[in-house]
Amino acid sequence: MPDSVFKKMEAMIRSRQQEIAKTLGELDGKKFTMDEWFREDGSGGGVSAVIEDGNVIERGACNVSVVSGHLTEAGYKKMRENHGDLQWNGNPIPYRVCGLSMIMHPHNPHAPTVHLNYRYFECDRPDGQPMSCWFGGGADLTPSYLYDDDAVYFHQVLKAVCDKHNQSYGEMKEWCDQYFRNHHRNEGRGIGGIFYDDLTTDKPMEVVDFATDALDSFLKVYVPILKERKDLPYTKEEKAWQAFRRGRYVEFNLLHDRGTAFGLMTPGARVESILCSMPRFAEWKYQYKPEPGSREAALVEVLETPINWADKKQSTYPLPPI
Amino acid sequence: MPDSVFKKMEAMIRSRQQEIAKTLGELDGKKFTMDEWFREDGSGGGVSAVIEDGNVIERGACNVSVVSGHLTEAGYKKMRENHGDLQWNGNPIPYRVCGLSMIMHPHNPHAPTVHLNYRYFECDRPDGQPMSCWFGGGADLTPSYLYDDDAVYFHQVLKAVCDKHNQSYGEMKEWCDQYFRNHHRNEGRGIGGIFYDDLTTDKPMEVVDFATDALDSFLKVYVPILKERKDLPYTKEEKAWQAFRRGRYVEFNLLHDRGTAFGLMTPGARVESILCSMPRFAEWKYQYKPEPGSREAALVEVLETPINWADKKQSTYPLPPI
């Protein structure tokens, strides 16, 4: 059964990558470049789909990788924090993993950055027991200017997907807020979404189905938001605020993100695919605080104290079929 | 004696901070802002001297901090890798530290970014033995466009300081190249300088004298270089290359720098003073490689394979008295 789980997950993410790159490429007017890569030692590879300096998207990537290897102790510690049943016994642990990781940074400061990833991980058990496997994934939204309508829509669609599959939106929403936090600034990276990690199950096919619907919901949500915001007029100051916020994005990804750290320490890592998550431009400014009462300050307030978006009244976007 | 060492080091860095801020502020035409700060619990504070959007310097900081506290296990591990005589015994270790940390990112892409820091650290020994102390410090140069003349001058002056104090320039130069390396890209952050860490001694006053001369050499070296480069004409493309290189600078500081990590995990850390090391602007570009044979490619070559600058013939800058 595990093999069919892996194959199903792999086929799913490969097809969604094509669909996302095609749809967003058409919306942008500039095609994604598709780079297929292989590790020299034959232990896997992937396809990186990247758009840069597009008409709508400043920088974005939707990457698939399918690799195998051996977990070293350091990698093992980074990767897993919630599997008490798996103990390090001193020997590298064979593993394979497939995943899709996507991030889009639009030009327009009124259009939010979005990130998602869905992955499946399998490894031998050091105690000789059959394979252990777990899932991870989720999606989160990072606006520079807050539109309640976008935030509510994003969360309500994800909640609908969770509800359909009997997954706890509440728990996944809370973990997302906790995980995507710039702890050194006591500030969220964005306005959240859902995130699950180290998800084990005796019914892995059901989790693949959940991940499929969750991933499928992305275009349904992000395309309407992007269409709504991409052509809004904006000032030089608003663009600078966006670059400043993207500095915070960089801080999260390089200081706190376990996935980035795990990726970069993996021998033979494809650095450019991992650091595709960086924005095209970022700024830093010493002790900069937005004017009290401004739209910029309103965003910071919400980043400091997350909101239960799904409980708010329905957004004006029509809810798509899930 | 340790107390007089601490006092001498503290007085030295405080006076040099004033001098650097005054001299570079005059050269720039915009004054540094001096922010004095104190920790709420009375465990120290510091002065952050910052310049932003100046005429010559895009962003720079010269910060002094004098703090005490207790090393937690995590902080202890980050801070020290080379003190076999100090073992963690399960109890937080009282410490005090004073240091000056400086970074200057000029506007002109032909003028190099420079970083230096000099610090002194004292802590109780967990085994009840008398106080343990060590020094750290160094200076390194990060050009976007390579001028051999600048690189040779920078290194030769540091070598003269090392020679005067019977410190090994060779070892410190090599450790600088090793430490300030973006290992994930197999590329140096810049063209090096000197770096020493965990330096213990039974003659701490002599190391304070060495640090004093090393710090004093900074203005003697950097001011002539800055004057030479600050008004050179440059293109939009050269400015973009600088921002791209500064993306690499950000990667080093957030992914690899032990000092940044230690600082940010310290309870009550002054985040804005630590992240003053960030450039004002940074860019990322997917799989960008400069044209073979270009000046940009020449820089990358040297970053990949460090050069023994001090062995090259003398620079055209007149060597200052050390």
XYZ file of C-alpha atoms in Angstrom:
644
model
C 0.000 0.000 0.000
C 2.668 2.608 0.816
C 3.959 2.424 -2.731
C 0.556 3.224 -4.165
C 0.237 6.103 -1.668
C 3.546 7.531 -2.808
C 2.625 7.132 -6.481
C -0.770 8.711 -6.033
C 0.665 11.655 -4.125
C 3.441 12.118 -6.662
C 1.077 12.015 -9.634
C -1.262 14.450 -7.905
C 1.389 17.095 -7.184
C 2.885 16.763 -10.660
C -0.453 17.386 -12.338
C -1.282 20.332 -10.036
C 2.065 21.930 -10.727
C 1.287 21.905 -14.447
C -2.149 23.347 -13.833
C -0.953 26.120 -11.508
C 1.895 27.151 -13.801
C -0.436 27.175 -16.806
C -3.265 29.094 -15.120
C -1.094 31.704 -13.403
C 1.110 32.014 -16.495
C -1.972 32.823 -18.599
C -3.256 35.281 -16.016
C 0.153 36.943 -15.901
C 0.798 36.992 -19.638
C 4.284 35.601 -19.070
C 4.947 31.872 -19.095
C 6.582 30.025 -16.232
C 9.966 28.529 -17.084
C 10.007 24.815 -16.297
C 13.412 23.475 -15.205
C 13.674 19.755 -14.815
C 16.623 18.690 -12.682
C 18.125 15.425 -11.536
C 20.535 14.692 -8.739
C 23.834 13.441 -10.050
C 23.755 10.344 -7.870
C 20.397 9.257 -9.246
C 18.597 9.840 -5.953
C 15.835 11.905 -7.455
C 15.082 15.276 -8.912
C 12.253 17.571 -9.651
C 10.756 20.304 -11.741
C 11.035 23.961 -10.767
C 8.420 26.208 -12.354
C 9.463 29.818 -11.955
C 8.125 33.184 -13.018
C 10.172 36.341 -12.559
C 9.495 39.941 -13.525
C 6.137 38.965 -14.955
C 3.303 41.404 -15.613
C 1.384 40.496 -12.466
C 3.759 38.333 -10.476
C 7.078 39.830 -9.435
C 8.516 36.508 -8.467
C 6.942 33.130 -7.999
C 7.773 29.474 -8.013
C 5.827 26.243 -7.958
C 8.279 23.420 -7.427
C 7.940 19.679 -7.298
C 10.637 17.422 -5.959
C 10.778 13.673 -5.584
C 13.917 12.528 -3.831
C 15.274 9.762 -1.670
C 18.265 9.593 0.603
C 19.396 8.907 4.107
C 18.519 11.087 7.054
C 21.566 12.135 9.008
C 21.088 12.878 12.689
C 20.966 16.628 12.056
C 18.415 16.254 9.271
C 16.413 13.837 11.373
C 16.225 16.339 14.227
C 15.223 19.207 11.944
C 12.593 17.222 10.134
C 10.761 15.659 12.994
C 9.711 16.883 16.349
C 6.517 14.959 16.938
C 7.267 11.304 16.338
C 7.985 9.777 19.707
C 7.860 6.310 18.189
C 10.863 6.942 15.961
C 14.164 7.021 17.789
C 17.543 7.769 16.303
C 19.694 4.647 16.661
C 22.918 6.033 15.256
C 22.451 4.887 11.660
C 21.329 7.062 8.770
C 17.680 6.311 7.983
C 16.634 5.652 4.361
C 13.767 7.896 3.292
C 11.885 9.155 0.260
C 9.781 12.228 -0.020
C 7.696 13.972 -2.631
C 6.318 17.449 -2.316
C 5.048 20.533 -4.016
C 6.082 23.906 -2.660
C 4.730 27.132 -4.046
C 5.127 30.812 -3.379
C 3.860 33.801 -5.323
C 4.935 37.394 -4.719
C 2.793 39.721 -6.881
C 3.922 43.178 -8.006
C 0.924 45.041 -6.714
C 1.237 45.810 -3.003
C -2.518 45.328 -2.655
C -2.259 41.733 -3.887
C -1.117 39.273 -1.209
C 1.831 36.924 -1.296
C 0.697 33.325 -0.993
C 2.568 30.203 0.021
C 1.573 26.574 0.119
C 3.177 23.198 0.276
C 1.980 19.625 0.360
C 4.350 16.735 0.931
C 4.523 13.062 1.796
C 7.430 11.487 3.613
C 8.297 7.832 4.092
C 11.192 6.283 5.934
C 12.365 2.930 7.186
C 12.017 2.512 10.891
C 15.334 2.210 12.679
C 13.862 -0.552 14.870
C 13.264 -2.733 11.805
C 9.497 -2.312 11.913
C 7.644 -1.581 8.656
C 7.852 1.790 7.050
C 6.790 4.933 8.821
C 5.122 7.714 6.871
C 3.723 11.118 7.457
C 2.213 14.088 5.699
C 2.734 17.783 5.894
C 1.223 20.741 4.202
C -0.881 23.823 4.269
C -1.323 27.247 2.797
C -0.936 30.732 4.209
C -1.568 34.263 2.987
C 0.708 37.263 3.509
C -0.804 40.599 2.509
C 1.018 43.930 2.710
C -2.370 45.644 2.842
C -5.160 43.894 4.619
C -8.431 43.221 2.824
C -10.803 41.440 5.192
C -12.651 40.104 2.200
C -9.559 38.272 0.914
C -8.629 36.953 4.344
C -12.115 35.633 5.106
C -12.400 34.016 1.671
C -8.992 32.349 1.956
C -9.798 30.919 5.388
C -13.385 29.924 4.684
C -12.449 27.892 1.628
C -9.700 26.088 3.561
C -12.168 25.437 6.374
C -14.645 23.953 3.882
C -11.918 21.580 2.631
C -11.054 20.554 6.202
C -14.712 20.026 7.099
C -15.293 17.824 4.045
C -12.422 15.553 5.083
C -13.076 15.600 8.827
C -9.784 17.361 9.462
C -9.632 19.946 12.207
C -9.489 23.394 10.634
C -9.197 24.881 14.128
C -6.069 22.953 15.013
C -4.479 23.482 11.611
C -5.252 27.194 11.688
C -3.711 27.541 15.130
C -0.584 25.604 14.181
C -0.237 27.799 11.089
C -0.371 30.949 13.235
C 2.155 29.470 15.636
C 4.533 28.120 13.033
C 4.646 31.046 10.585
C 5.622 33.508 13.249
C 8.632 35.766 13.424
C 9.208 34.985 17.065
C 12.102 37.438 17.294
C 9.630 40.228 16.450
C 6.572 38.679 18.102
C 4.705 39.093 14.850
C 3.044 36.691 12.440
C 4.443 36.347 8.942
C 1.007 36.861 7.513
C -2.642 36.283 8.272
C -2.315 32.508 8.343
C -4.266 29.712 6.762
C -3.774 26.070 7.660
C -0.659 24.064 8.385
C -0.200 20.439 9.383
C 3.031 18.626 9.931
C 4.125 15.193 11.028
C 0.609 13.969 10.319
C 0.552 10.196 10.695
C -2.445 8.038 9.878
C -3.507 4.452 9.304
C -5.516 5.651 6.310
C -2.926 7.467 4.203
C -5.085 7.440 1.057
C -7.601 9.606 2.879
C -4.908 12.150 3.642
C -3.856 12.136 -0.018
C -7.479 12.922 -0.894
C -7.489 15.750 1.639
C -4.226 17.164 0.281
C -5.661 16.912 -3.242
C -8.718 18.978 -2.378
C -6.655 21.435 -0.357
C -4.261 21.936 -3.251
C -7.148 22.156 -5.703
C -8.683 24.928 -3.648
C -5.662 27.154 -4.217
C -6.468 28.378 -7.730
C -10.138 28.731 -6.811
C -9.191 31.162 -4.065
C -6.084 32.922 -5.265
C -7.109 33.655 -8.853
C -10.192 35.689 -7.829
C -8.169 37.577 -5.198
C -5.371 38.291 -7.645
C -7.819 39.478 -10.325
C -9.438 41.781 -7.773
C -6.154 43.370 -6.625
C -3.643 43.174 -9.449
C -4.659 46.391 -11.189
C -5.401 48.586 -8.183
C -3.514 51.876 -8.326
C -0.706 52.201 -5.791
C 1.840 54.753 -4.653
C 5.618 54.600 -4.340
C 5.157 54.584 -0.575
C 2.842 51.579 -0.748
C 5.383 49.741 -2.884
C 8.104 50.534 -0.328
C 5.892 49.201 2.477
C 5.510 45.981 0.501
C 9.306 45.665 0.156
C 9.662 46.327 3.881
C 7.150 43.576 4.661
C 9.049 41.294 2.305
C 12.118 41.872 4.444
C 10.148 40.232 7.239
C 9.288 37.395 4.881
C 12.995 36.853 4.230
C 13.673 36.866 7.964
C 11.106 34.137 8.563
C 12.289 31.911 5.762
C 15.979 32.119 6.644
C 15.752 32.264 10.437
C 12.814 30.060 11.335
C 11.536 27.863 8.525
C 12.380 24.220 9.230
C 11.806 23.256 5.614
C 14.353 25.767 4.307
C 16.930 24.709 6.896
C 16.323 21.021 6.181
C 16.565 21.608 2.446
C 19.773 23.603 2.580
C 21.558 21.096 4.807
C 20.639 18.156 2.568
C 23.680 17.062 0.553
C 23.189 17.859 -3.123
C 20.423 20.358 -2.338
C 19.244 22.486 -5.247
C 19.771 25.830 -3.539
C 18.071 27.930 -6.202
C 14.880 25.887 -5.958
C 14.826 26.182 -2.174
C 15.521 29.917 -2.132
C 12.865 30.573 -4.763
C 10.846 31.531 -1.710
C 12.788 34.776 -1.464
C 11.021 37.836 -2.821
C 12.480 39.626 -5.832
C 13.033 42.765 -3.689
C 13.238 43.373 0.039
C 13.987 46.379 2.213
C 14.994 47.050 5.781
C 14.546 50.283 7.681
C 15.766 50.997 11.198
C 13.041 51.043 13.831
C 10.383 51.785 11.270
C 6.855 51.901 12.648
C 3.833 52.877 10.557
C 1.718 55.886 11.532
C -0.875 55.022 14.172
C -4.267 54.653 12.545
C -2.824 53.998 9.088
C -3.592 50.954 6.942
C -0.028 49.812 7.525
C -0.519 49.957 11.291
C -3.791 48.035 10.940
C -1.921 45.188 9.282
C 0.721 45.046 12.013
C -1.981 44.882 14.663
C -3.469 41.780 13.061
C -0.032 40.205 12.621
C 0.609 40.635 16.321
C -2.759 39.161 17.319
C -4.190 36.618 14.861
C -7.874 36.761 13.998
C -10.372 33.935 13.574
C -11.159 34.825 9.984
C -13.419 31.869 9.298
C -15.847 33.036 11.998
C -16.399 36.376 10.294
C -19.369 36.845 7.995
C -19.063 35.472 4.522
C -16.810 37.260 2.037
C -18.222 38.802 -1.100
C -16.367 36.248 -3.263
C -18.705 33.391 -4.214
C -17.658 30.210 -2.363
C -16.438 27.670 -4.940
C -17.539 24.018 -4.947
C -15.139 21.949 -2.802
C 42.354 42.001 37.034
C 39.361 40.797 35.011
C 37.373 43.811 36.115
C 40.017 46.208 34.824
C 40.112 44.256 31.540
C 36.382 44.610 31.156
C 36.485 48.324 32.005
C 39.350 49.000 29.614
C 37.657 47.133 26.776
C 34.339 48.851 27.444
C 35.898 52.324 27.535
C 37.824 51.588 24.345
C 34.817 50.487 22.304
C 32.690 53.350 23.599
C 35.257 55.931 22.522
C 35.778 54.299 19.098
C 32.055 54.231 18.480
C 31.907 57.995 18.976
C 34.882 58.499 16.686
C 33.560 56.271 13.908
C 30.085 57.814 13.995
C 31.556 61.328 13.968
C 34.074 60.702 11.169
C 31.737 58.767 8.877
C 28.893 61.167 9.645
C 31.054 64.091 8.522
C 32.189 62.240 5.426
C 28.589 61.424 4.603
C 27.107 64.801 5.384
C 24.348 63.168 7.412
C 24.722 62.578 11.124
C 24.366 59.202 12.755
C 21.422 58.917 15.132
C 22.565 57.736 18.547
C 20.000 55.628 20.424
C 20.843 54.751 23.965
C 18.875 51.803 25.289
C 18.628 49.938 28.554
C 17.221 46.543 29.309
C 14.168 46.763 31.514
C 15.574 44.351 34.074
C 18.697 46.441 34.574
C 20.984 43.846 33.010
C 22.670 46.276 30.677
C 22.117 48.238 27.534
C 23.977 49.961 24.814
C 24.146 52.668 22.210
C 23.116 52.078 18.613
C 24.595 54.569 16.139
C 22.736 54.312 12.865
C 22.813 56.088 9.519
C 20.161 55.448 6.912
C 19.600 56.966 3.472
C 22.679 59.149 3.863
C 24.507 60.808 1.004
C 27.278 58.221 0.878
C 26.103 55.428 3.137
C 22.846 53.719 2.283
C 22.619 52.004 5.630
C 25.110 51.601 8.400
C 25.326 50.970 12.089
C 28.012 51.060 14.712
C 26.604 49.562 17.880
C 27.978 49.107 21.361
C 26.359 46.844 23.898
C 27.335 46.030 27.451
C 25.126 43.377 28.968
C 25.084 40.644 31.526
C 22.860 37.647 31.959
C 22.761 33.908 32.254
C 23.671 31.589 29.432
C 20.984 29.019 28.785
C 22.063 25.727 27.293
C 21.021 26.791 23.795
C 22.887 30.090 24.071
C 25.890 28.344 25.522
C 26.048 25.944 22.587
C 25.698 28.722 20.006
C 28.273 30.922 21.650
C 31.052 28.495 22.200
C 32.456 25.747 20.168
C 36.096 25.862 21.182
C 36.240 25.795 24.961
C 36.747 22.205 25.972
C 37.441 23.257 29.549
C 33.953 24.665 30.004
C 31.277 22.020 30.344
C 27.581 22.602 30.680
C 26.509 21.345 34.101
C 22.799 21.973 33.786
C 22.707 25.392 35.436
C 22.512 28.730 33.624
C 25.965 30.369 33.640
C 26.284 34.036 34.685
C 28.133 36.091 32.067
C 28.847 39.645 30.991
C 29.930 40.822 27.598
C 30.804 44.072 25.917
C 31.216 44.531 22.218
C 31.191 46.864 19.273
C 29.635 45.674 16.047
C 29.713 47.740 12.902
C 28.506 47.416 9.365
C 28.432 49.956 6.559
C 26.590 49.496 3.264
C 27.457 52.400 0.930
C 25.203 53.570 -1.908
C 27.799 53.367 -4.620
C 28.163 49.815 -5.949
C 31.888 50.458 -6.413
C 32.333 51.133 -2.702
C 32.551 47.995 -0.569
C 30.409 46.999 2.369
C 32.516 46.616 5.496
C 31.844 44.783 8.730
C 33.771 44.538 11.951
C 33.205 43.559 15.516
C 35.310 43.389 18.653
C 34.011 41.885 21.869
C 35.018 40.595 25.263
C 33.161 37.892 27.122
C 33.450 36.769 30.727
C 31.569 34.062 32.539
C 31.638 32.152 35.781
C 32.928 28.645 35.436
C 30.302 26.026 36.144
C 32.919 23.976 38.039
C 33.360 26.792 40.565
C 36.799 27.756 39.275
C 37.581 31.472 38.761
C 36.133 33.377 35.877
C 36.719 32.322 32.302
C 37.084 34.954 29.611
C 37.619 35.184 25.913
C 37.818 37.613 23.037
C 36.393 37.693 19.589
C 36.631 40.066 16.715
C 37.776 40.912 13.259
C 36.916 42.843 10.151
C 35.940 41.792 6.656
C 35.284 43.525 3.360
C 32.469 42.763 0.924
C 32.751 44.503 -2.428
C 30.202 44.202 -5.231
C 32.933 45.192 -7.683
C 36.437 44.040 -6.991
C 39.271 46.565 -6.770
C 42.515 44.751 -6.050
C 43.906 47.947 -4.646
C 41.212 48.138 -1.959
C 41.490 44.456 -1.094
C 45.285 44.522 -0.766
C 45.191 47.685 1.327
C 42.524 46.300 3.648
C 44.445 43.086 4.213
C 47.913 44.604 4.465
C 46.888 47.039 7.181
C 45.249 44.241 9.185
C 48.380 42.149 8.720
C 50.523 45.022 10.036
C 48.326 45.196 13.151
C 48.588 41.439 13.685
C 52.366 41.509 13.189
C 52.783 44.327 15.700
C 50.969 42.306 18.357
C 52.426 38.906 17.491
C 49.031 37.616 16.448
C 48.810 35.250 13.497
C 47.391 37.114 10.532
C 47.522 33.859 8.546
C 45.318 31.942 10.941
C 42.917 34.838 11.422
C 42.644 35.398 7.683
C 41.915 31.735 7.080
C 39.291 31.578 9.835
C 37.668 34.685 8.369
C 37.436 33.038 4.947
C 36.035 29.892 6.509
C 33.585 31.582 8.847
C 32.124 34.212 6.511
C 31.161 31.690 3.907
C 27.783 30.985 2.398
C 28.303 27.244 2.635
C 24.992 26.528 0.927
C 26.334 28.312 -2.156
C 29.990 27.383 -1.707
C 30.864 31.035 -1.938
C 32.533 33.531 0.396
C 30.494 36.443 1.684
C 33.240 38.805 0.654
C 37.004 38.996 0.224
C 37.713 38.398 3.892
C 39.927 40.117 6.394
C 40.646 38.701 9.839
C 38.450 36.959 12.349
C 39.226 35.457 15.724
C 36.833 33.852 18.117
C 36.979 32.132 21.459
C 40.432 33.604 21.955
C 41.583 32.822 25.488
C 44.784 34.161 26.989
C 46.591 34.571 30.277
C 47.471 38.124 29.212
C 44.069 39.654 28.453
C 45.377 43.242 28.564
C 47.556 42.438 25.555
C 44.520 41.273 23.612
C 42.692 44.469 24.528
C 45.666 46.382 23.098
C 45.519 44.295 19.939
C 41.764 44.883 19.590
C 42.356 48.602 20.135
C 44.856 48.833 17.281
C 42.728 46.625 15.051
C 39.697 48.807 15.649
C 41.774 51.961 15.207
C 42.932 50.735 11.838
C 39.373 50.707 10.514
C 38.974 54.419 9.784
C 42.524 54.572 8.414
C 41.623 51.963 5.824
C 37.967 52.484 5.081
C 37.889 56.271 4.788
C 40.457 56.360 1.942
C 38.669 53.520 0.136
C 35.302 55.187 0.551
C 36.630 58.537 -0.673
C 38.096 56.813 -3.713
C 34.876 55.003 -4.664
C 31.923 56.992 -3.391
C 31.595 59.303 -6.391
C 32.395 56.888 -9.203
C 29.710 56.884 -11.883
C 27.588 53.733 -12.006
C 24.797 52.259 -14.057
C 21.383 50.916 -13.080
C 22.703 47.443 -13.849
C 25.640 47.903 -11.490
C 23.264 49.039 -8.768
C 21.096 45.949 -9.364
C 24.177 43.725 -9.098
C 24.956 45.341 -5.749
C 21.406 44.609 -4.515
C 21.760 41.034 -5.732
C 25.032 40.645 -3.816
C 23.326 42.113 -0.777
C 20.800 39.315 -1.003
C 23.743 36.989 -0.386
C 24.767 39.152 2.550
C 21.304 38.702 4.046
C 21.530 34.953 3.514
C 24.794 34.759 5.414
C 23.644 36.861 8.322
C 20.345 35.057 8.826
C 21.389 31.509 7.949
C 24.943 31.191 9.219
C 26.074 33.959 11.538
C 26.422 32.655 15.086
C 26.373 36.159 16.527
C 23.025 36.991 14.950
C 21.507 33.704 16.084
C 22.891 34.130 19.611
C 21.651 37.697 19.761
C 18.140 36.941 18.562
C 17.666 34.047 20.975
C 18.799 36.099 23.977
C 15.787 37.065 26.103
C 15.185 40.811 25.874
C 17.265 41.102 22.711
C 17.119 44.438 20.927
C 16.130 43.041 17.551
C 16.541 46.288 15.613
C 20.133 46.677 16.786
C 20.980 43.110 15.814
C 19.332 43.306 12.398
C 21.031 46.620 11.624
C 23.365 44.352 9.699
C 20.725 43.969 7.008
C 21.232 46.091 3.913
C 18.681 48.782 3.063
C 17.808 46.938 -0.184
C 18.320 43.389 -1.390
C 17.313 41.460 -4.470
C 17.027 37.850 -5.513
C 17.012 36.529 -9.048
C 16.494 32.917 -10.083
C 19.635 31.146 -11.248
C 21.314 34.397 -12.117
C 24.894 34.055 -13.300
C 26.963 36.980 -14.542
C 28.341 36.966 -18.095
C 31.625 35.039 -18.349
C 34.520 37.471 -18.512
C 32.546 40.298 -16.905
C 33.596 42.216 -13.789
C 30.710 40.568 -11.973
C 31.989 37.113 -12.908
C 35.492 38.099 -11.764
C 34.143 38.858 -8.306
C 32.331 35.521 -8.050
C 35.510 33.691 -8.998
C 37.372 35.279 -6.089
C 34.484 34.595 -3.714
C 34.617 30.939 -4.648
C 38.386 30.718 -4.199
C 39.847 33.164 -1.653
C 43.064 35.016 -2.490
C 46.064 35.770 -0.278
C 45.725 39.517 -0.659
C 48.487 40.433 1.785
C 51.043 38.639 -0.387
C 50.270 40.807 -3.395
C 52.398 43.854 -4.135
C 51.643 46.932 -2.117
C 48.506 48.913 -2.865
C 48.682 52.487 -4.110
C 47.157 53.743 -0.858
C 49.877 54.957 1.527
C 50.185 52.540 4.461
C 49.147 54.358 7.645
C 51.149 54.254 10.895
C 49.968 51.330 13.028
